[in-house]
mmCIF file of C-alpha atoms in Angstrom:
data_model
loop_
_atom_site.group_PDB
_atom_site.id
_atom_site.type_symbol
_atom_site.label_atom_id
_atom_site.label_comp_id
_atom_site.label_asym_id
_atom_site.label_seq_id
_atom_site.Cartn_x
_atom_site.Cartn_y
_atom_site.Cartn_z
ATOM 1 C CA UNK A 1 57.151 241.931 -39.003
ATOM 2 C CA UNK A 2 53.782 242.580 -37.377
ATOM 3 C CA UNK A 3 52.026 245.544 -38.658
ATOM 4 C CA UNK A 4 50.823 248.468 -36.209
ATOM 5 C CA UNK A 5 47.185 247.679 -36.938
ATOM 6 C CA UNK A 6 47.670 244.160 -35.885
ATOM 7 C CA UNK A 7 49.611 244.857 -33.003
ATOM 8 C CA UNK A 8 46.887 247.456 -31.776
ATOM 9 C CA UNK A 9 44.323 244.882 -32.223
ATOM 10 C CA UNK A 10 46.022 242.364 -30.213
ATOM 11 C CA UNK A 11 46.639 244.715 -27.452
ATOM 12 C CA UNK A 12 42.801 245.577 -27.377
ATOM 13 C CA UNK A 13 42.041 241.893 -27.265
ATOM 14 C CA UNK A 14 44.322 241.697 -24.223
ATOM 15 C CA UNK A 15 42.727 244.349 -22.435
ATOM 16 C CA UNK A 16 39.360 243.296 -23.112
ATOM 17 C CA UNK A 17 40.101 239.805 -21.800
ATOM 18 C CA UNK A 18 41.832 241.201 -18.697
ATOM 19 C CA UNK A 19 38.944 243.594 -17.800
ATOM 20 C CA UNK A 20 36.336 241.092 -18.337
ATOM 21 C CA UNK A 21 38.129 238.661 -15.930
ATOM 22 C CA UNK A 22 38.769 241.310 -13.444
ATOM 23 C CA UNK A 23 34.999 242.253 -13.711
ATOM 24 C CA UNK A 24 33.748 238.725 -13.584
ATOM 25 C CA UNK A 25 32.413 239.368 -17.119
ATOM 26 C CA UNK A 26 30.723 236.020 -18.091
ATOM 27 C CA UNK A 27 32.896 234.747 -20.759
ATOM 28 C CA UNK A 28 34.005 231.028 -20.841
ATOM 29 C CA UNK A 29 37.059 231.074 -18.604
ATOM 30 C CA UNK A 30 38.853 228.398 -20.560
ATOM 31 C CA UNK A 31 38.446 230.265 -23.687
ATOM 32 C CA UNK A 32 39.805 233.440 -21.966
ATOM 33 C CA UNK A 33 42.750 231.514 -20.697
ATOM 34 C CA UNK A 34 43.494 229.881 -24.187
ATOM 35 C CA UNK A 35 43.118 233.614 -25.813
ATOM 36 C CA UNK A 36 45.530 234.976 -23.314
ATOM 37 C CA UNK A 37 48.061 232.305 -23.732
ATOM 38 C CA UNK A 38 47.680 232.695 -27.767
ATOM 39 C CA UNK A 39 48.145 236.605 -27.490
ATOM 40 C CA UNK A 40 51.244 236.039 -25.410
ATOM 41 C CA UNK A 41 52.722 233.594 -27.724
ATOM 42 C CA UNK A 42 51.713 235.829 -30.788
ATOM 43 C CA UNK A 43 53.143 238.981 -29.238
ATOM 44 C CA UNK A 44 56.388 237.538 -27.321
ATOM 45 C CA UNK A 45 58.646 238.230 -30.599
ATOM 46 C CA UNK A 46 57.663 241.652 -31.233
ATOM 47 C CA UNK A 47 56.339 243.032 -27.858
ATOM 48 C CA UNK A 48 59.480 244.275 -26.260
ATOM 49 C CA UNK A 49 60.566 246.685 -29.268
ATOM 50 C CA UNK A 50 56.978 247.712 -30.209
ATOM 51 C CA UNK A 51 56.109 248.482 -26.686
ATOM 52 C CA UNK A 52 59.341 250.699 -26.411
ATOM 53 C CA UNK A 53 58.346 252.451 -29.583
ATOM 54 C CA UNK A 54 54.806 253.106 -28.128
ATOM 55 C CA UNK A 55 53.296 251.416 -25.018
ATOM 56 C CA UNK A 56 49.915 250.445 -26.745
ATOM 57 C CA UNK A 57 49.679 247.455 -24.039
ATOM 58 C CA UNK A 58 50.359 249.624 -21.047
ATOM 59 C CA UNK A 59 47.852 252.286 -22.242
ATOM 60 C CA UNK A 60 45.117 249.626 -22.613
ATOM 61 C CA UNK A 61 45.815 248.320 -19.363
ATOM 62 C CA UNK A 62 45.736 251.862 -17.569
ATOM 63 C CA UNK A 63 42.204 252.350 -19.011
ATOM 64 C CA UNK A 64 40.912 248.790 -17.799
ATOM 65 C CA UNK A 65 39.365 250.487 -14.724
ATOM 66 C CA UNK A 66 37.335 252.675 -17.014
ATOM 67 C CA UNK A 67 35.944 249.803 -19.014
ATOM 68 C CA UNK A 68 34.896 248.118 -15.696
ATOM 69 C CA UNK A 69 33.160 251.297 -14.564
ATOM 70 C CA UNK A 70 31.300 251.363 -17.873
ATOM 71 C CA UNK A 71 29.667 248.065 -17.386
ATOM 72 C CA UNK A 72 29.158 248.773 -13.501
ATOM 73 C CA UNK A 73 27.361 252.201 -14.414
ATOM 74 C CA UNK A 74 25.267 250.578 -17.035
ATOM 75 C CA UNK A 75 23.988 248.145 -14.657
ATOM 76 C CA UNK A 76 23.302 250.426 -11.934
ATOM 77 C CA UNK A 77 21.435 252.679 -14.225
ATOM 78 C CA UNK A 78 19.406 249.843 -15.511
ATOM 79 C CA UNK A 79 20.539 250.113 -19.059
ATOM 80 C CA UNK A 80 20.568 246.400 -20.059
ATOM 81 C CA UNK A 81 17.205 245.826 -18.248
ATOM 82 C CA UNK A 82 15.668 248.497 -20.351
ATOM 83 C CA UNK A 83 17.083 247.255 -23.382
ATOM 84 C CA UNK A 84 16.023 243.589 -22.708
ATOM 85 C CA UNK A 85 12.381 244.617 -22.213
ATOM 86 C CA UNK A 86 12.332 246.552 -25.384
ATOM 87 C CA UNK A 87 11.100 244.781 -28.472
ATOM 88 C CA UNK A 88 12.962 247.537 -30.726
ATOM 89 C CA UNK A 89 16.355 249.150 -30.697
ATOM 90 C CA UNK A 90 16.303 252.201 -28.701
ATOM 91 C CA UNK A 91 17.803 255.752 -29.357
ATOM 92 C CA UNK A 92 20.061 257.445 -26.707
ATOM 93 C CA UNK A 93 17.353 259.928 -26.173
ATOM 94 C CA UNK A 94 14.639 257.468 -25.427
ATOM 95 C CA UNK A 95 17.099 255.453 -23.137
ATOM 96 C CA UNK A 96 18.050 258.788 -21.292
ATOM 97 C CA UNK A 97 14.395 259.812 -20.847
ATOM 98 C CA UNK A 98 13.341 256.342 -19.369
ATOM 99 C CA UNK A 99 16.354 256.335 -16.965
ATOM 100 C CA UNK A 100 16.364 259.990 -16.023
ATOM 101 C CA UNK A 101 19.832 260.755 -17.283
ATOM 102 C CA UNK A 102 21.374 263.343 -19.574
ATOM 103 C CA UNK A 103 21.258 262.584 -23.301
ATOM 104 C CA UNK A 104 24.771 263.379 -23.981
ATOM 105 C CA UNK A 105 26.229 261.168 -21.079
ATOM 106 C CA UNK A 106 23.780 258.195 -22.169
ATOM 107 C CA UNK A 107 24.934 258.450 -25.716
ATOM 108 C CA UNK A 108 28.713 258.349 -24.756
ATOM 109 C CA UNK A 109 28.013 255.428 -22.536
ATOM 110 C CA UNK A 110 26.125 253.466 -25.033
ATOM 111 C CA UNK A 111 28.676 254.219 -27.898
ATOM 112 C CA UNK A 112 31.384 252.976 -25.452
ATOM 113 C CA UNK A 113 29.378 249.656 -24.712
ATOM 114 C CA UNK A 114 28.992 249.183 -28.506
ATOM 115 C CA UNK A 115 32.922 249.623 -28.410
ATOM 116 C CA UNK A 116 33.356 246.762 -26.178
ATOM 117 C CA UNK A 117 30.641 244.564 -28.080
ATOM 118 C CA UNK A 118 28.236 244.248 -25.007
ATOM 119 C CA UNK A 119 25.753 246.354 -27.151
ATOM 120 C CA UNK A 120 24.867 246.650 -30.718
ATOM 121 C CA UNK A 121 24.133 249.714 -32.840
ATOM 122 C CA UNK A 122 22.438 250.411 -36.330
ATOM 123 C CA UNK A 123 21.561 253.703 -37.898
ATOM 124 C CA UNK A 124 17.954 254.438 -39.045
ATOM 125 C CA UNK A 125 17.231 257.738 -40.774
ATOM 126 C CA UNK A 126 20.090 259.326 -39.282
ATOM 127 C CA UNK A 127 19.507 258.061 -35.733
ATOM 128 C CA UNK A 128 21.647 255.574 -33.920
ATOM 129 C CA UNK A 129 19.504 252.921 -32.516
ATOM 130 C CA UNK A 130 20.979 250.468 -29.597
ATOM 131 C CA UNK A 131 20.018 246.998 -28.667
ATOM 132 C CA UNK A 132 21.724 244.446 -26.272
ATOM 133 C CA UNK A 133 23.702 241.571 -27.428
ATOM 134 C CA UNK A 134 22.651 237.984 -26.308
ATOM 135 C CA UNK A 135 25.528 237.897 -23.897
ATOM 136 C CA UNK A 136 24.207 241.114 -22.257
ATOM 137 C CA UNK A 137 20.765 239.829 -22.195
ATOM 138 C CA UNK A 138 21.825 236.611 -20.425
ATOM 139 C CA UNK A 139 24.393 237.831 -17.796
ATOM 140 C CA UNK A 140 23.782 241.548 -17.373
ATOM 141 C CA UNK A 141 19.982 241.995 -17.021
ATOM 142 C CA UNK A 142 18.423 241.504 -13.754
ATOM 143 C CA UNK A 143 15.722 239.032 -15.002
ATOM 144 C CA UNK A 144 17.908 236.243 -16.600
ATOM 145 C CA UNK A 145 18.255 233.047 -14.698
ATOM 146 C CA UNK A 146 22.060 233.381 -15.226
ATOM 147 C CA UNK A 147 22.378 237.237 -14.351
ATOM 148 C CA UNK A 148 25.282 238.345 -12.810
ATOM 149 C CA UNK A 149 23.832 241.690 -11.871
ATOM 150 C CA UNK A 150 24.277 240.929 -8.086
ATOM 151 C CA UNK A 151 27.879 240.552 -8.649
ATOM 152 C CA UNK A 152 28.532 243.433 -10.721
ATOM 153 C CA UNK A 153 26.722 245.640 -8.202
ATOM 154 C CA UNK A 154 28.863 244.147 -5.295
ATOM 155 C CA UNK A 155 31.972 244.779 -7.324
ATOM 156 C CA UNK A 156 30.958 248.385 -8.056
ATOM 157 C CA UNK A 157 29.672 249.479 -4.580
ATOM 158 C CA UNK A 158 31.938 247.599 -2.355
ATOM 159 C CA UNK A 159 34.811 246.004 -4.032
ATOM 160 C CA UNK A 160 35.727 249.031 -6.340
ATOM 161 C CA UNK A 161 35.903 251.438 -3.372
ATOM 162 C CA UNK A 162 38.165 249.019 -1.247
ATOM 163 C CA UNK A 163 40.579 248.673 -4.502
ATOM 164 C CA UNK A 164 41.036 252.576 -4.369
ATOM 165 C CA UNK A 165 43.145 251.821 -1.268
ATOM 166 C CA UNK A 166 45.211 249.112 -2.744
ATOM 167 C CA UNK A 167 48.423 250.914 -2.276
ATOM 168 C CA UNK A 168 47.642 251.002 1.551
ATOM 169 C CA UNK A 169 46.776 247.384 1.619
ATOM 170 C CA UNK A 170 49.886 246.422 0.034
ATOM 171 C CA UNK A 171 51.864 248.776 2.627
ATOM 172 C CA UNK A 172 50.088 247.538 5.585
ATOM 173 C CA UNK A 173 49.430 243.855 4.622
ATOM 174 C CA UNK A 174 45.695 244.106 5.830
ATOM 175 C CA UNK A 175 42.240 244.664 4.416
ATOM 176 C CA UNK A 176 40.915 248.055 3.891
ATOM 177 C CA UNK A 177 37.518 248.170 5.356
ATOM 178 C CA UNK A 178 38.415 250.688 8.058
ATOM 179 C CA UNK A 179 39.932 253.216 5.665
ATOM 180 C CA UNK A 180 37.270 252.541 3.072
ATOM 181 C CA UNK A 181 34.110 252.438 5.040
ATOM 182 C CA UNK A 182 35.185 253.428 8.601
ATOM 183 C CA UNK A 183 34.661 249.682 9.849
ATOM 184 C CA UNK A 184 37.113 247.474 11.990
ATOM 185 C CA UNK A 185 39.269 245.649 9.679
ATOM 186 C CA UNK A 186 40.105 242.808 12.123
ATOM 187 C CA UNK A 187 36.461 241.106 11.788
ATOM 188 C CA UNK A 188 36.045 241.622 8.026
ATOM 189 C CA UNK A 189 32.840 239.353 8.137
ATOM 190 C CA UNK A 190 31.188 241.720 10.572
ATOM 191 C CA UNK A 191 31.963 244.350 7.952
ATOM 192 C CA UNK A 192 30.824 242.467 5.168
ATOM 193 C CA UNK A 193 27.555 241.775 7.224
ATOM 194 C CA UNK A 194 27.208 244.991 8.650
ATOM 195 C CA UNK A 195 23.661 245.301 7.452
ATOM 196 C CA UNK A 196 21.059 243.342 5.972
ATOM 197 C CA UNK A 197 21.457 245.145 2.635
ATOM 198 C CA UNK A 198 25.127 244.488 2.558
ATOM 199 C CA UNK A 199 24.727 240.802 3.561
ATOM 200 C CA UNK A 200 22.199 240.170 1.002
ATOM 201 C CA UNK A 201 24.619 241.852 -1.748
ATOM 202 C CA UNK A 202 27.222 239.577 -0.571
ATOM 203 C CA UNK A 203 24.915 236.642 -0.647
ATOM 204 C CA UNK A 204 23.979 237.453 -4.034
ATOM 205 C CA UNK A 205 27.516 237.377 -5.540
ATOM 206 C CA UNK A 206 28.090 234.042 -3.943
ATOM 207 C CA UNK A 207 25.310 232.619 -5.804
ATOM 208 C CA UNK A 208 26.565 234.451 -9.046
ATOM 209 C CA UNK A 209 29.738 232.474 -8.710
ATOM 210 C CA UNK A 210 28.105 229.041 -8.763
ATOM 211 C CA UNK A 211 25.719 230.075 -11.743
ATOM 212 C CA UNK A 212 29.087 230.133 -13.638
ATOM 213 C CA UNK A 213 31.280 227.586 -11.959
ATOM 214 C CA UNK A 214 29.028 225.493 -9.676
ATOM 215 C CA UNK A 215 28.506 222.364 -12.053
ATOM 216 C CA UNK A 216 32.298 222.252 -13.061
ATOM 217 C CA UNK A 217 33.638 222.199 -9.442
ATOM 218 C CA UNK A 218 31.165 219.539 -8.161
ATOM 219 C CA UNK A 219 31.679 217.257 -11.115
ATOM 220 C CA UNK A 220 35.579 217.716 -11.276
ATOM 221 C CA UNK A 221 35.762 214.347 -9.412
ATOM 222 C CA UNK A 222 33.264 211.443 -9.047
ATOM 223 C CA UNK A 223 31.774 212.124 -5.656
ATOM 224 C CA UNK A 224 28.765 209.721 -5.878
ATOM 225 C CA UNK A 225 30.194 207.540 -3.188
ATOM 226 C CA UNK A 226 29.854 210.258 -0.494
ATOM 227 C CA UNK A 227 26.256 209.791 0.744
ATOM 228 C CA UNK A 228 26.141 212.713 3.225
ATOM 229 C CA UNK A 229 27.557 216.057 2.162
ATOM 230 C CA UNK A 230 27.985 219.134 4.236
ATOM 231 C CA UNK A 231 28.773 222.384 2.692
ATOM 232 C CA UNK A 232 30.464 224.530 5.141
ATOM 233 C CA UNK A 233 29.781 228.269 4.591
ATOM 234 C CA UNK A 234 27.280 227.246 1.878
ATOM 235 C CA UNK A 235 25.575 230.563 1.915
ATOM 236 C CA UNK A 236 22.605 230.635 -0.211
ATOM 237 C CA UNK A 237 22.771 227.069 -1.160
ATOM 238 C CA UNK A 238 23.492 227.663 -4.742
ATOM 239 C CA UNK A 239 26.498 225.321 -4.900
ATOM 240 C CA UNK A 240 24.636 222.706 -2.668
ATOM 241 C CA UNK A 241 21.782 222.534 -5.199
ATOM 242 C CA UNK A 242 24.364 221.912 -7.952
ATOM 243 C CA UNK A 243 25.862 219.113 -5.823
ATOM 244 C CA UNK A 244 22.349 217.696 -5.109
ATOM 245 C CA UNK A 245 21.435 217.791 -8.905
ATOM 246 C CA UNK A 246 24.866 216.048 -9.675
ATOM 247 C CA UNK A 247 24.482 213.481 -7.036
ATOM 248 C CA UNK A 248 20.709 212.939 -6.517
ATOM 249 C CA UNK A 249 21.426 209.780 -4.154
ATOM 250 C CA UNK A 250 23.437 211.927 -1.708
ATOM 251 C CA UNK A 251 21.781 214.268 0.998
ATOM 252 C CA UNK A 252 23.236 217.780 1.072
ATOM 253 C CA UNK A 253 23.251 220.122 3.875
ATOM 254 C CA UNK A 254 24.225 223.701 4.071
ATOM 255 C CA UNK A 255 25.925 224.823 7.318
ATOM 256 C CA UNK A 256 26.233 228.701 7.895
ATOM 257 C CA UNK A 257 25.871 231.381 10.339
ATOM 258 C CA UNK A 258 22.203 231.856 11.711
ATOM 259 C CA UNK A 259 21.710 235.172 10.061
ATOM 260 C CA UNK A 260 22.880 233.759 6.708
ATOM 261 C CA UNK A 261 20.607 230.804 6.958
ATOM 262 C CA UNK A 262 17.502 232.828 7.692
ATOM 263 C CA UNK A 263 18.346 235.272 4.898
ATOM 264 C CA UNK A 264 18.932 232.324 2.526
ATOM 265 C CA UNK A 265 15.564 230.727 3.040
ATOM 266 C CA UNK A 266 13.675 234.237 3.182
ATOM 267 C CA UNK A 267 15.240 235.930 0.330
ATOM 268 C CA UNK A 268 16.458 233.446 -2.244
ATOM 269 C CA UNK A 269 14.669 230.975 -4.131
ATOM 270 C CA UNK A 270 15.246 227.393 -2.889
ATOM 271 C CA UNK A 271 14.987 224.801 -5.451
ATOM 272 C CA UNK A 272 13.215 221.390 -4.859
ATOM 273 C CA UNK A 273 16.452 219.555 -4.520
ATOM 274 C CA UNK A 274 16.199 218.257 -1.001
ATOM 275 C CA UNK A 275 19.020 220.427 0.143
ATOM 276 C CA UNK A 276 18.592 221.372 3.942
ATOM 277 C CA UNK A 277 20.028 224.185 6.071
ATOM 278 C CA UNK A 278 21.571 224.041 9.482
ATOM 279 C CA UNK A 279 22.718 227.133 11.602
ATOM 280 C CA UNK A 280 26.188 227.378 13.257
ATOM 281 C CA UNK A 281 29.761 228.761 13.216
ATOM 282 C CA UNK A 282 32.171 226.245 11.822
ATOM 283 C CA UNK A 283 35.112 227.655 13.861
ATOM 284 C CA UNK A 284 33.298 227.639 17.275
ATOM 285 C CA UNK A 285 30.341 225.120 17.099
ATOM 286 C CA UNK A 286 30.303 221.509 16.519
ATOM 287 C CA UNK A 287 29.768 220.734 12.902
ATOM 288 C CA UNK A 288 27.444 218.061 11.673
ATOM 289 C CA UNK A 289 28.989 214.558 10.731
ATOM 290 C CA UNK A 290 29.383 213.821 6.990
ATOM 291 C CA UNK A 291 31.205 211.708 4.536
ATOM 292 C CA UNK A 292 32.268 214.861 2.373
ATOM 293 C CA UNK A 293 32.715 218.527 3.510
ATOM 294 C CA UNK A 294 32.837 221.114 0.952
ATOM 295 C CA UNK A 295 34.871 224.214 1.551
ATOM 296 C CA UNK A 296 34.085 226.607 -1.370
ATOM 297 C CA UNK A 297 35.944 229.943 -1.294
ATOM 298 C CA UNK A 298 36.427 229.605 2.423
ATOM 299 C CA UNK A 299 40.073 228.595 2.845
ATOM 300 C CA UNK A 300 41.220 231.670 0.778
ATOM 301 C CA UNK A 301 39.648 233.968 3.416
ATOM 302 C CA UNK A 302 41.931 233.138 6.249
ATOM 303 C CA UNK A 303 45.787 233.010 7.370
ATOM 304 C CA UNK A 304 47.277 229.675 7.393
ATOM 305 C CA UNK A 305 47.065 229.114 11.067
ATOM 306 C CA UNK A 306 43.301 229.530 10.956
ATOM 307 C CA UNK A 307 42.932 227.437 7.660
ATOM 308 C CA UNK A 308 44.846 224.609 9.796
ATOM 309 C CA UNK A 309 42.358 225.025 12.638
ATOM 310 C CA UNK A 310 39.439 224.414 10.397
ATOM 311 C CA UNK A 311 40.824 221.624 8.393
ATOM 312 C CA UNK A 312 41.887 219.718 11.338
ATOM 313 C CA UNK A 313 38.362 220.168 12.911
ATOM 314 C CA UNK A 314 36.838 218.886 9.774
ATOM 315 C CA UNK A 315 39.339 215.906 9.767
ATOM 316 C CA UNK A 316 38.337 214.944 13.266
ATOM 317 C CA UNK A 317 34.686 215.038 12.387
ATOM 318 C CA UNK A 318 34.793 213.314 9.126
ATOM 319 C CA UNK A 319 33.777 209.792 8.885
ATOM 320 C CA UNK A 320 36.491 207.204 8.097
ATOM 321 C CA UNK A 321 36.927 206.958 4.203
ATOM 322 C CA UNK A 322 35.314 210.439 3.899
ATOM 323 C CA UNK A 323 36.790 213.532 2.422
ATOM 324 C CA UNK A 324 37.024 217.045 1.990
ATOM 325 C CA UNK A 325 36.409 219.182 -1.169
ATOM 326 C CA UNK A 326 38.128 222.377 -1.550
ATOM 327 C CA UNK A 327 36.930 224.992 -4.194
ATOM 328 C CA UNK A 328 39.435 227.779 -4.946
ATOM 329 C CA UNK A 329 41.288 229.701 -7.658
ATOM 330 C CA UNK A 330 44.539 227.958 -7.920
ATOM 331 C CA UNK A 331 47.743 229.865 -8.611
ATOM 332 C CA UNK A 332 50.322 228.151 -10.904
ATOM 333 C CA UNK A 333 53.094 226.762 -9.013
ATOM 334 C CA UNK A 334 55.729 228.929 -10.852
ATOM 335 C CA UNK A 335 53.551 232.153 -9.729
ATOM 336 C CA UNK A 336 53.234 233.086 -13.425
ATOM 337 C CA UNK A 337 49.490 232.953 -13.434
ATOM 338 C CA UNK A 338 46.667 232.476 -13.886
ATOM 339 C CA UNK A 339 46.031 236.222 -14.015
ATOM 340 C CA UNK A 340 42.554 235.794 -12.677
ATOM 341 C CA UNK A 341 43.732 234.038 -9.652
ATOM 342 C CA UNK A 342 46.536 236.496 -9.226
ATOM 343 C CA UNK A 343 43.907 239.472 -9.276
ATOM 344 C CA UNK A 344 41.860 237.250 -6.703
ATOM 345 C CA UNK A 345 44.807 237.038 -4.475
ATOM 346 C CA UNK A 346 45.116 240.826 -4.212
ATOM 347 C CA UNK A 347 41.556 241.081 -3.710
ATOM 348 C CA UNK A 348 41.930 238.722 -0.692
ATOM 349 C CA UNK A 349 44.384 241.308 0.653
ATOM 350 C CA UNK A 350 42.158 244.186 0.116
ATOM 351 C CA UNK A 351 38.992 242.572 1.501
ATOM 352 C CA UNK A 352 40.024 239.675 3.869
ATOM 353 C CA UNK A 353 42.821 238.099 5.921
ATOM 354 C CA UNK A 354 43.546 235.513 3.399
ATOM 355 C CA UNK A 355 45.173 234.674 -0.041
ATOM 356 C CA UNK A 356 44.976 232.679 -3.010
ATOM 357 C CA UNK A 357 47.408 229.804 -2.921
ATOM 358 C CA UNK A 358 49.057 227.085 -5.127
ATOM 359 C CA UNK A 359 48.154 223.421 -5.310
ATOM 360 C CA UNK A 360 51.318 222.486 -3.121
ATOM 361 C CA UNK A 361 50.331 224.892 -0.427
ATOM 362 C CA UNK A 362 46.774 223.542 -0.207
ATOM 363 C CA UNK A 363 48.374 220.117 -0.091
ATOM 364 C CA UNK A 364 50.696 220.852 2.753
ATOM 365 C CA UNK A 365 47.705 222.144 4.703
ATOM 366 C CA UNK A 366 45.602 219.175 4.007
ATOM 367 C CA UNK A 367 48.317 216.699 4.950
ATOM 368 C CA UNK A 368 49.164 218.603 7.864
ATOM 369 C CA UNK A 369 45.697 218.403 8.984
ATOM 370 C CA UNK A 370 45.659 214.517 8.564
ATOM 371 C CA UNK A 371 44.094 214.282 4.919
ATOM 372 C CA UNK A 372 45.923 212.156 2.199
ATOM 373 C CA UNK A 373 45.574 211.201 -1.218
ATOM 374 C CA UNK A 374 45.228 214.679 -2.393
ATOM 375 C CA UNK A 375 44.004 215.084 -5.963
ATOM 376 C CA UNK A 376 43.764 218.520 -7.975
ATOM 377 C CA UNK A 377 41.574 219.383 -10.933
ATOM 378 C CA UNK A 378 41.958 222.638 -12.877
ATOM 379 C CA UNK A 379 38.562 223.439 -14.661
ATOM 380 C CA UNK A 380 39.955 225.954 -16.928
ATOM 381 C CA UNK A 381 37.536 228.410 -15.477
ATOM 382 C CA UNK A 382 37.403 230.704 -12.311
ATOM 383 C CA UNK A 383 37.620 228.081 -9.748
ATOM 384 C CA UNK A 384 39.366 224.775 -9.313
ATOM 385 C CA UNK A 385 38.728 221.548 -7.164
ATOM 386 C CA UNK A 386 41.049 219.869 -4.819
ATOM 387 C CA UNK A 387 39.890 216.401 -3.155
ATOM 388 C CA UNK A 388 41.531 214.846 -0.177
ATOM 389 C CA UNK A 389 40.385 211.850 1.857
ATOM 390 C CA UNK A 390 40.743 210.659 5.482
#
């Protein structure tokens, strides 16, 4: 029989994996999926009776939101930036003084971050001294090239309040911008882009996604035969730059709303990759001709009828022999996971008009729009790839 200590340890591992996925904490997603599968298998024999005796797993899940908020708060306060700049480990009192917080509150936060292995602690002459882990320095501090700071701030200030109204989203079947922020729910991108500050935060989180997953999705298939690529809704150009690096012989263009293109060129560093930008609305304007169209995290925003309208438009504009690359978080056909995609689908309910879908659901829409030879590639990380040709 499994010991209570081992059981508790397994439960903690489950919670940490779950919370890190929900918070987009930068672990290797394939490793997370493997860990979750191993944990499920290890616990399957013992879970039912053990959980009835004492609900360790449920209690850990109940506390998941607190772990997320710990990470969010540390980022907003600048904890990871301060520790990265410091050459030495710092006391809670020093961190509190530098960041203008109470010593008691900061000490508790730092201890909790040590508990989830984001920070490290050592004791010198009776004083606890805190320092960042390599993971925190790489992903949670602003200055890193792989920083997910923008993602975390957006999760904390926009997504988290929306999720407070999840019950209403489920009851009503619609996003919660009106109840959360007093904004019309029918035009959610107007809500997302309601101010330059909000638009830049959203654009920042889009870039963060492709820091983690960009290379994997653009190399899921050999796309070198497509000479002209258009990334529809390509935002800052982060994914387009990954495409240009992977296929230097191809020309890559980002097609997005005028205000997005202007902000991308003004506020986000553009690499010398040859990526160009073109302004327009892919629903109402003519889209540029191309051999390959990329729709990354676009189809999941909309109900099926609007997805079909866009896919048919892409099909009609696509050159013969060309194709479309969809990048989305794919659900399993049996609806039993992956947990990250299931959480994303709930987020689509809370925040947009869309949902995450199974490969067969995407295949159905692609075939109905005229595309054929649909191929699916699961990357084992946050986002997967689907390629279809005309």
